[in-house]
Tab-separated table of C-alpha atoms and ligand atoms in Angstrom:
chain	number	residue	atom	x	y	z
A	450	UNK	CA	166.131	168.746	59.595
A	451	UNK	CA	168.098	166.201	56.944
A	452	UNK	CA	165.356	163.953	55.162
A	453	UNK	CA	167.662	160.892	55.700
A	454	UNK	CA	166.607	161.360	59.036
A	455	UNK	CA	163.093	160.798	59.012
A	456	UNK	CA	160.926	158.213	57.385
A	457	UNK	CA	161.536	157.829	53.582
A	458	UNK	CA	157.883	156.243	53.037
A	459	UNK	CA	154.799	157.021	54.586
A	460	UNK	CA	151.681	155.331	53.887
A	461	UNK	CA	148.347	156.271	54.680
A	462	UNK	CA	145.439	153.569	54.266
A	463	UNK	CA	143.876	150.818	55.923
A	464	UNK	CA	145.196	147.603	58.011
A	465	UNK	CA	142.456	144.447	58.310
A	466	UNK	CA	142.468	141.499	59.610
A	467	UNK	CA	141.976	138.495	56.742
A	468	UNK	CA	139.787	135.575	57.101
A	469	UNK	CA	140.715	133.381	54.603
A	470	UNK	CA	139.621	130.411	52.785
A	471	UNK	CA	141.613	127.918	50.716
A	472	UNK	CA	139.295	125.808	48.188
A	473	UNK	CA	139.671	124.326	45.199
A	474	UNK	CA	138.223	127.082	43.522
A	475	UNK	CA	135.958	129.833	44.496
A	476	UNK	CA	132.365	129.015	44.807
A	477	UNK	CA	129.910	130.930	42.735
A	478	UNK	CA	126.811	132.689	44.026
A	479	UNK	CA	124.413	130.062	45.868
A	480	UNK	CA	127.022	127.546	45.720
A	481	UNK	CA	128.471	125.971	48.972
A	482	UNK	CA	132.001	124.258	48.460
A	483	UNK	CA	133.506	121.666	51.035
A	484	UNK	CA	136.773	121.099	51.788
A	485	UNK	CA	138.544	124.241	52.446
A	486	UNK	CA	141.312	125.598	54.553
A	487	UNK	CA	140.924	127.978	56.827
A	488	UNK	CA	143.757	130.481	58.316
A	489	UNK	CA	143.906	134.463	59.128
A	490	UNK	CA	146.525	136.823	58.383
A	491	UNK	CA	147.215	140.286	58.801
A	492	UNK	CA	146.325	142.586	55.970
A	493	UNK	CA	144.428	145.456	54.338
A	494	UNK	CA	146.355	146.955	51.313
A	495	UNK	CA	147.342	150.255	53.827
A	496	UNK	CA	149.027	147.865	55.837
A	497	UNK	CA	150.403	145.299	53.894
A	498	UNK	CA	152.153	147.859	51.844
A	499	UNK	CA	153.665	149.617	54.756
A	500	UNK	CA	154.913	146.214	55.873
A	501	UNK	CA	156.366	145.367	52.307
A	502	UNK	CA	158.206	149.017	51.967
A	503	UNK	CA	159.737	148.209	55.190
A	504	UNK	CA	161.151	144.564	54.738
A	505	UNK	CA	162.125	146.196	51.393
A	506	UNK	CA	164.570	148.142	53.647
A	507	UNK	CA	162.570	151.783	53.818
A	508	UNK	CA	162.043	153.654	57.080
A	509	UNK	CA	158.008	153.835	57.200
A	510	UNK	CA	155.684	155.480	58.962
A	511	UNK	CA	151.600	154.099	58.569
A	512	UNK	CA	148.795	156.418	59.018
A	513	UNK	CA	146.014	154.393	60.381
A	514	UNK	CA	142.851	153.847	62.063
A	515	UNK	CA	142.280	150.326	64.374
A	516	UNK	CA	139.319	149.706	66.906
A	517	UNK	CA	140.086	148.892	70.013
A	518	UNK	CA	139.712	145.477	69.905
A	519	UNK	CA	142.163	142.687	69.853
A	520	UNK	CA	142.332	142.452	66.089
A	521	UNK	CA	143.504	145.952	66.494
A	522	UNK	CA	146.515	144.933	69.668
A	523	UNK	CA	147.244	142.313	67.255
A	524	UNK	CA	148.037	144.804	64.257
A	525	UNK	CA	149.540	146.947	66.271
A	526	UNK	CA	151.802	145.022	68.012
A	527	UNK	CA	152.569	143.684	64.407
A	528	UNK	CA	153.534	146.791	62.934
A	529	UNK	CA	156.093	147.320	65.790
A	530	UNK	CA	157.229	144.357	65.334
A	531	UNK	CA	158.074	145.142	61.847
A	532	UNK	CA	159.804	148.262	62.631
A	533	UNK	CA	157.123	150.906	61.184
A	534	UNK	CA	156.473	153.857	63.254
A	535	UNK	CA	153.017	153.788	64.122
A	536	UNK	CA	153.188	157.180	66.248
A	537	UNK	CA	150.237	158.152	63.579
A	538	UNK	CA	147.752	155.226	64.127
A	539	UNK	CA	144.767	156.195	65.650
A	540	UNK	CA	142.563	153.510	68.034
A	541	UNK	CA	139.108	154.244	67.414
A	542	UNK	CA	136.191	153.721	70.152
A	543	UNK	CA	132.893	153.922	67.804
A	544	UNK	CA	134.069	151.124	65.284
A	545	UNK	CA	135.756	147.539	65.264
A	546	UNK	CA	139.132	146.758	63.356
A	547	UNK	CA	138.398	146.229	59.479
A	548	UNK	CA	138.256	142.230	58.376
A	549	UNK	CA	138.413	140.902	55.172
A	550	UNK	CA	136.670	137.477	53.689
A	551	UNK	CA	139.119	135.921	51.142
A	552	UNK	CA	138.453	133.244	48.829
A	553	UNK	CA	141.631	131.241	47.182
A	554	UNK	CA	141.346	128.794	44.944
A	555	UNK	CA	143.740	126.156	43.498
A	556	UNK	CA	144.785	128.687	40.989
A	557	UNK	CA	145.813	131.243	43.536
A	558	UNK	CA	143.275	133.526	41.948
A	559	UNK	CA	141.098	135.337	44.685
A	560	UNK	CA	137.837	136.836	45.310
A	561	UNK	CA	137.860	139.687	48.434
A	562	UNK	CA	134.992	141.387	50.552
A	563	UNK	CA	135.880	144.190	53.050
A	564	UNK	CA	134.634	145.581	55.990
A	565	UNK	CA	136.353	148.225	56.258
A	566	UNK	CA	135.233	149.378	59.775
A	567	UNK	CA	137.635	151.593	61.816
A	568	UNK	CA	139.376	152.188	58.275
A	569	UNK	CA	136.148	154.234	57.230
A	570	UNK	CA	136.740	156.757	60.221
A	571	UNK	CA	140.186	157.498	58.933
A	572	UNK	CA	139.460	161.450	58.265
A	573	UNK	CA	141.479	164.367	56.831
A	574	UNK	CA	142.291	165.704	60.494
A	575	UNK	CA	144.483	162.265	61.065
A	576	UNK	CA	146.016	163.091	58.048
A	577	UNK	CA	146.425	166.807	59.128
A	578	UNK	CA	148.322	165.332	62.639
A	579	UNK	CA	150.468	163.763	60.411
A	580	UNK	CA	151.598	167.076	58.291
A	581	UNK	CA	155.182	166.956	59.102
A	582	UNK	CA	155.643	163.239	59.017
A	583	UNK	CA	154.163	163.677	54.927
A	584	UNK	CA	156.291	166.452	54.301
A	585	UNK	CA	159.408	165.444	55.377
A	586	UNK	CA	159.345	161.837	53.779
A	587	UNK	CA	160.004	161.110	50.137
A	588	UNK	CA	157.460	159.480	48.795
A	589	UNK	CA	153.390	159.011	50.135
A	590	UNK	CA	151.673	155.962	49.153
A	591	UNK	CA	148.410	155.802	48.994
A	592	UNK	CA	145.158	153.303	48.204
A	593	UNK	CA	141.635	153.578	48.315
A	594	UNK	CA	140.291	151.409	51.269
A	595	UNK	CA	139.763	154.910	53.506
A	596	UNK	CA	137.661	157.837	52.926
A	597	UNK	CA	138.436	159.654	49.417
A	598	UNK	CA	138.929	163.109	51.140
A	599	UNK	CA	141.967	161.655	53.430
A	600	UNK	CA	143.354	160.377	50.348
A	601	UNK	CA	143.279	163.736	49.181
A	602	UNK	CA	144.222	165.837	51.631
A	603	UNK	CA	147.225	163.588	51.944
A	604	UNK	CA	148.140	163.850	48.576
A	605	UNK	CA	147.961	168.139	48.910
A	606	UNK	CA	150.378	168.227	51.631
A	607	UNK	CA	152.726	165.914	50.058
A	608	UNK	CA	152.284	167.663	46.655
A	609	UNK	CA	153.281	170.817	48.509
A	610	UNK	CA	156.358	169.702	50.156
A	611	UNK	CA	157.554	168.343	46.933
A	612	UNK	CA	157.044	164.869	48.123
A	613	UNK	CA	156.775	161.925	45.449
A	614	UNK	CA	153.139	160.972	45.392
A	615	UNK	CA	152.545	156.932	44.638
A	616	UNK	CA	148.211	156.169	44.399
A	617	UNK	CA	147.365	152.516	43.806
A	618	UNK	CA	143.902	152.745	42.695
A	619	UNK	CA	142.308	149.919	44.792
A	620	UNK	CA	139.690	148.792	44.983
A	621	UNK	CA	138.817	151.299	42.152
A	622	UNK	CA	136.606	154.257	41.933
A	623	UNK	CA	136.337	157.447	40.113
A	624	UNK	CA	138.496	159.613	40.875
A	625	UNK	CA	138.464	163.703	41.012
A	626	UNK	CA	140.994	165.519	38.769
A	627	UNK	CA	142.167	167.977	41.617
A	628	UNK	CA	143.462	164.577	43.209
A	629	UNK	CA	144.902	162.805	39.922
A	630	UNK	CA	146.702	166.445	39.801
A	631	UNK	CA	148.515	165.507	42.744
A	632	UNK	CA	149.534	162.124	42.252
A	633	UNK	CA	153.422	161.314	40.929
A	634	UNK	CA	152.641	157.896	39.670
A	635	UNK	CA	149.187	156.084	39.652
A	636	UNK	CA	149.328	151.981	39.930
A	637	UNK	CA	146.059	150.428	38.357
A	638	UNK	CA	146.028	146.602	37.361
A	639	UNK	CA	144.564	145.929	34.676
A	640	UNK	CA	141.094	145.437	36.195
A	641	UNK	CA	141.451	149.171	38.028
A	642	UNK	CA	142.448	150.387	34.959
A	643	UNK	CA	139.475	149.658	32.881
A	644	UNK	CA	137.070	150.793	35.437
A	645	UNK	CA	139.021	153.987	35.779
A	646	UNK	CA	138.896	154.476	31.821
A	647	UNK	CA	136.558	153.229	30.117
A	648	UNK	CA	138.919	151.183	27.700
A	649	UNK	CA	138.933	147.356	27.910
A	650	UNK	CA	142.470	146.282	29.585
A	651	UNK	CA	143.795	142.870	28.532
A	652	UNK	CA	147.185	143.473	27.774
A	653	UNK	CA	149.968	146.324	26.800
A	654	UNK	CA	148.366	147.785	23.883
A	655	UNK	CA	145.315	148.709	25.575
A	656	UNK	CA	147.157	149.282	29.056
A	657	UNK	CA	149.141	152.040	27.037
A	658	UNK	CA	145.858	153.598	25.618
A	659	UNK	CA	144.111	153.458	29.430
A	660	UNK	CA	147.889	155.020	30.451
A	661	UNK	CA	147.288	157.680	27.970
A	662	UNK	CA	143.716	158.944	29.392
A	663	UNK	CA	145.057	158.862	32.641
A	664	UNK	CA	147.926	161.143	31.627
A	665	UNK	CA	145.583	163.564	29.813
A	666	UNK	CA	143.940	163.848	33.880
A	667	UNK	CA	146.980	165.104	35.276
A	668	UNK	CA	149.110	162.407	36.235
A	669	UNK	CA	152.536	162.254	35.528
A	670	UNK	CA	153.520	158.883	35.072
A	671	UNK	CA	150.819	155.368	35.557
A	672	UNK	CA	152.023	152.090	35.327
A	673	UNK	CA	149.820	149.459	34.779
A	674	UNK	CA	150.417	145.797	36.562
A	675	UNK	CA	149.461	143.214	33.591
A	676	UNK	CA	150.198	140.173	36.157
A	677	UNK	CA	152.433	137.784	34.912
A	678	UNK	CA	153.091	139.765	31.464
A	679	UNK	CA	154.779	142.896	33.774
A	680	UNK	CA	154.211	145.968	33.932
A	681	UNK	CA	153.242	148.664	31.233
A	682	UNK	CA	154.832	152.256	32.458
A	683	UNK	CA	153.676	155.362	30.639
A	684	UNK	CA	154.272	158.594	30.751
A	685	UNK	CA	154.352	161.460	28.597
A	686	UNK	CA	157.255	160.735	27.078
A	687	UNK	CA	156.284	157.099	25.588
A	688	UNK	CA	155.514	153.628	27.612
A	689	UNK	CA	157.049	151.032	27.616
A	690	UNK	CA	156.668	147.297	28.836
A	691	UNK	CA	158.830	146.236	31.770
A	692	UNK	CA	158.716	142.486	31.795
A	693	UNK	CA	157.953	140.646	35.125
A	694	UNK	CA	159.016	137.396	36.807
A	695	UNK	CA	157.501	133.836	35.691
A	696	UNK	CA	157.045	131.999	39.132
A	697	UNK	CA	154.432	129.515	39.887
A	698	UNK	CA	151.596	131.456	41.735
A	699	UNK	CA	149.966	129.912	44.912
A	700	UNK	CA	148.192	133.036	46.288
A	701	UNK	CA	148.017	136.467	44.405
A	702	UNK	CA	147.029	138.324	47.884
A	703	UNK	CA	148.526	141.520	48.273
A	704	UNK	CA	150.495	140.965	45.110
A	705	UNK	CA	149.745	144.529	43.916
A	706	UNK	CA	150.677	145.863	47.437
A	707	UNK	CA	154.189	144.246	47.840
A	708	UNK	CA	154.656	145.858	44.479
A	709	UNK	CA	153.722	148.851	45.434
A	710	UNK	CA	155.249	149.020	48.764
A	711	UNK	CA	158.822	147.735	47.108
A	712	UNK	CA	158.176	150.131	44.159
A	713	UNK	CA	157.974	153.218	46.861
A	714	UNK	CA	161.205	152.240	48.835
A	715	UNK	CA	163.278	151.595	45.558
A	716	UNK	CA	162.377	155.271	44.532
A	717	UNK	CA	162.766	156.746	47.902
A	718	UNK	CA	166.657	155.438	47.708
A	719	UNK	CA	166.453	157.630	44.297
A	720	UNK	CA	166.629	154.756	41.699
A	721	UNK	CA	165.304	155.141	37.843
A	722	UNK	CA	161.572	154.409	36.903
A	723	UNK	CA	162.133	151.255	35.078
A	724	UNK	CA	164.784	149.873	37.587
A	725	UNK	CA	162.276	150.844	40.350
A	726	UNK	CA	159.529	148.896	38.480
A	727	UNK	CA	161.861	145.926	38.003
A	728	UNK	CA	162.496	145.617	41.890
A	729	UNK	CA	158.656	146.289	42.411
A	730	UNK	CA	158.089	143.201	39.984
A	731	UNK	CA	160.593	140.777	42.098
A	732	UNK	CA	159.155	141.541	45.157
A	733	UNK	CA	155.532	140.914	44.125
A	734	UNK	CA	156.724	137.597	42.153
A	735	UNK	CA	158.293	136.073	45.586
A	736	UNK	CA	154.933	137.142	46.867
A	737	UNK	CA	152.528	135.018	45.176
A	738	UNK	CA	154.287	132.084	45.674
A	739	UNK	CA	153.408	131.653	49.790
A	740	UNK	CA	149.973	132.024	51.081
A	741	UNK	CA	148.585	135.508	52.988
A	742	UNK	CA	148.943	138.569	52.874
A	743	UNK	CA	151.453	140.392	54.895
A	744	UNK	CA	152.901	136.627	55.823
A	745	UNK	CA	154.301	136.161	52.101
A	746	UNK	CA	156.211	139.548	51.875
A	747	UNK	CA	159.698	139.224	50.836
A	748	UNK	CA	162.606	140.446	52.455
A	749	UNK	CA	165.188	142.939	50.943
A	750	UNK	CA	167.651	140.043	50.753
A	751	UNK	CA	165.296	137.830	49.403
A	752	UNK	CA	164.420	141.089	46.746
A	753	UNK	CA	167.690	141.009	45.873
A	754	UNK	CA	168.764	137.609	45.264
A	755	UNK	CA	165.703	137.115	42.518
A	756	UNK	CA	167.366	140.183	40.880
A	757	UNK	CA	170.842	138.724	40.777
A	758	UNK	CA	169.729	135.687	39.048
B	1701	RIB	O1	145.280	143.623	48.623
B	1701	RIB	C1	145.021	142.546	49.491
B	1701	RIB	C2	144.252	143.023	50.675
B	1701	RIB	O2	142.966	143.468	50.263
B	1701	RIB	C3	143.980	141.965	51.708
B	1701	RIB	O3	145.011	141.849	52.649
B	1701	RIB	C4	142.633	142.381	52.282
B	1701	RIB	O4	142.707	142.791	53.607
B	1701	RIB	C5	142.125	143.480	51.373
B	1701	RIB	O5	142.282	144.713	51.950
């Protein structure tokens, strides 16, 4: 059967429902702040990075675990809404829907607790049901809000099929070689990518020497979000910094998964690395400047008129 065909990104990771909080800033530990602003949004980086690779004009399928609850009907019936092809979400009796508590300050800067529920019961058999869909797609993107050993056994089937293997590293955690073997391109802001290295990340020097250790693990190429500054993008050929967009922030939710999701659909249409990176990094700067998560992903006409100007 012709690839075109069939999806051209599948995603397999989570889908939450976000609680959040707009303050001034975000309160410290003990502290109670008054004042705020409440609203909820769909999210959870699986699912808001589905939903950006598909406004970003890929076909997408989402593997997924919900409850059965109405947080879960209310994803759902979001996801069709959006056009993804949730034949591969699973409803799951034992646990609820995953929710997320998000603080935003003033800044747009944010502070994020999970529970990850349904999410947690995603195993490597739902990833198994979805063989075919992975190996006919070209390129899985994955995250690390589900269970480590579905990340992985996604990552083997697309390896094997040749498929074009995108991990963003979040939240972080160590990761086994056998999976950074199978991975195309790993995405690690700054923040993943000093947990994942050891060396202190503040800026493109040290994101090239982080890109460097990760490279030496197996991974073809990383590219390293540095936020405002762009994007660092290594691989064993040199790095190099691709500059990003200067916007004025509001909310920096889901910032790294609009870039990831547009980053995905730009090299599923079989664009270059750094042209890729540069679409990623216009999609993620029309991002932060509405509030939410899935709510403030661009369009692929709103993608492209940033890049014309
Ligand atoms: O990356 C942003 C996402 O992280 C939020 O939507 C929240 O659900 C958490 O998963």
């Amino acid at each position: 059967m012709a690839r075109s065909a069939k999806s051209s990104v599948v995603v397999v990771g989570s889908s939450n429902t976000d609680m959040i909080l707009r303050l001034a800033r975000i309160p410290g530990p003990g502290e109670t702040l008054l004042g705020g602003q409440f609203a909820t949004a769909a999210g959870g980086k699986g699912a808001n990075q589905a939903v950006a690779a598909r406004r970003a004009g890929g076909r997408v399928a989402l593997v997924a675990r919900l409850g059965r609850d109405s947080m879960g009907d209310e994803a759902l019936a979001g996801f069709r809404r959006e056009g993804v092809d949730v034949s591969r979400v699973v409803r799951d009796r034992s646990r609820p829907s995953g929710v997320a508590l998000i603080f935003v300050g003033a800044d747009g800067e944010n502070s994020i607790g999970v529970a990850g529920g349904a999410n947690q019961r995603l195993t490597p058999g739902d990833v198994a049901a979805a063989r075919t869909t992975i190996a006919r797609s070209r390129v899985l993107l994955l995250q690390l809000e589900t269970p480590l050993a579905s990340v992985a056994a996604a990552a083997r089937i697309a390896r094997k099929s040749k498929v074009t293997v995108i991990l963003n590293p979040a939240p972080a955690q160590a990761l086994p070689r056998a999976l950074l073997r199978n991975v195309s391109l790993l995405t690690p802001n700054e923040h993943e990518a000093s947990l994942l290295t050891g060396v202190r990340v503040t800026g493109a020097a040290s994101a090239a020497k982080a890109a460097r250790i990760l490279i030496s693990r197996g991974v073809s190429t990383v590219i390293v979000t540095l936020g405002a500054q762009g994007a660092l993008v290594a691989t064993r050929a040199g790095s190099r910094l691709v500059p990003g967009f200067s916007v004025r922030a509001v909310d920096s939710t889901a910032a790294g998964d609009v870039f990831n999701g547009a980053l995905a659909v730009s090299l599923a249409e079989g664009a270059a690395l750094h042209d890729a990176v540069r679409f990623a990094h216009a999609a993620a700067a029309i991002s932060v400047t509405r509030p939410g998560a899935q709510p403030s992903i661009p369009t692929r006409r709103e993608i492209d008129r940033l890049l014309r100007k």
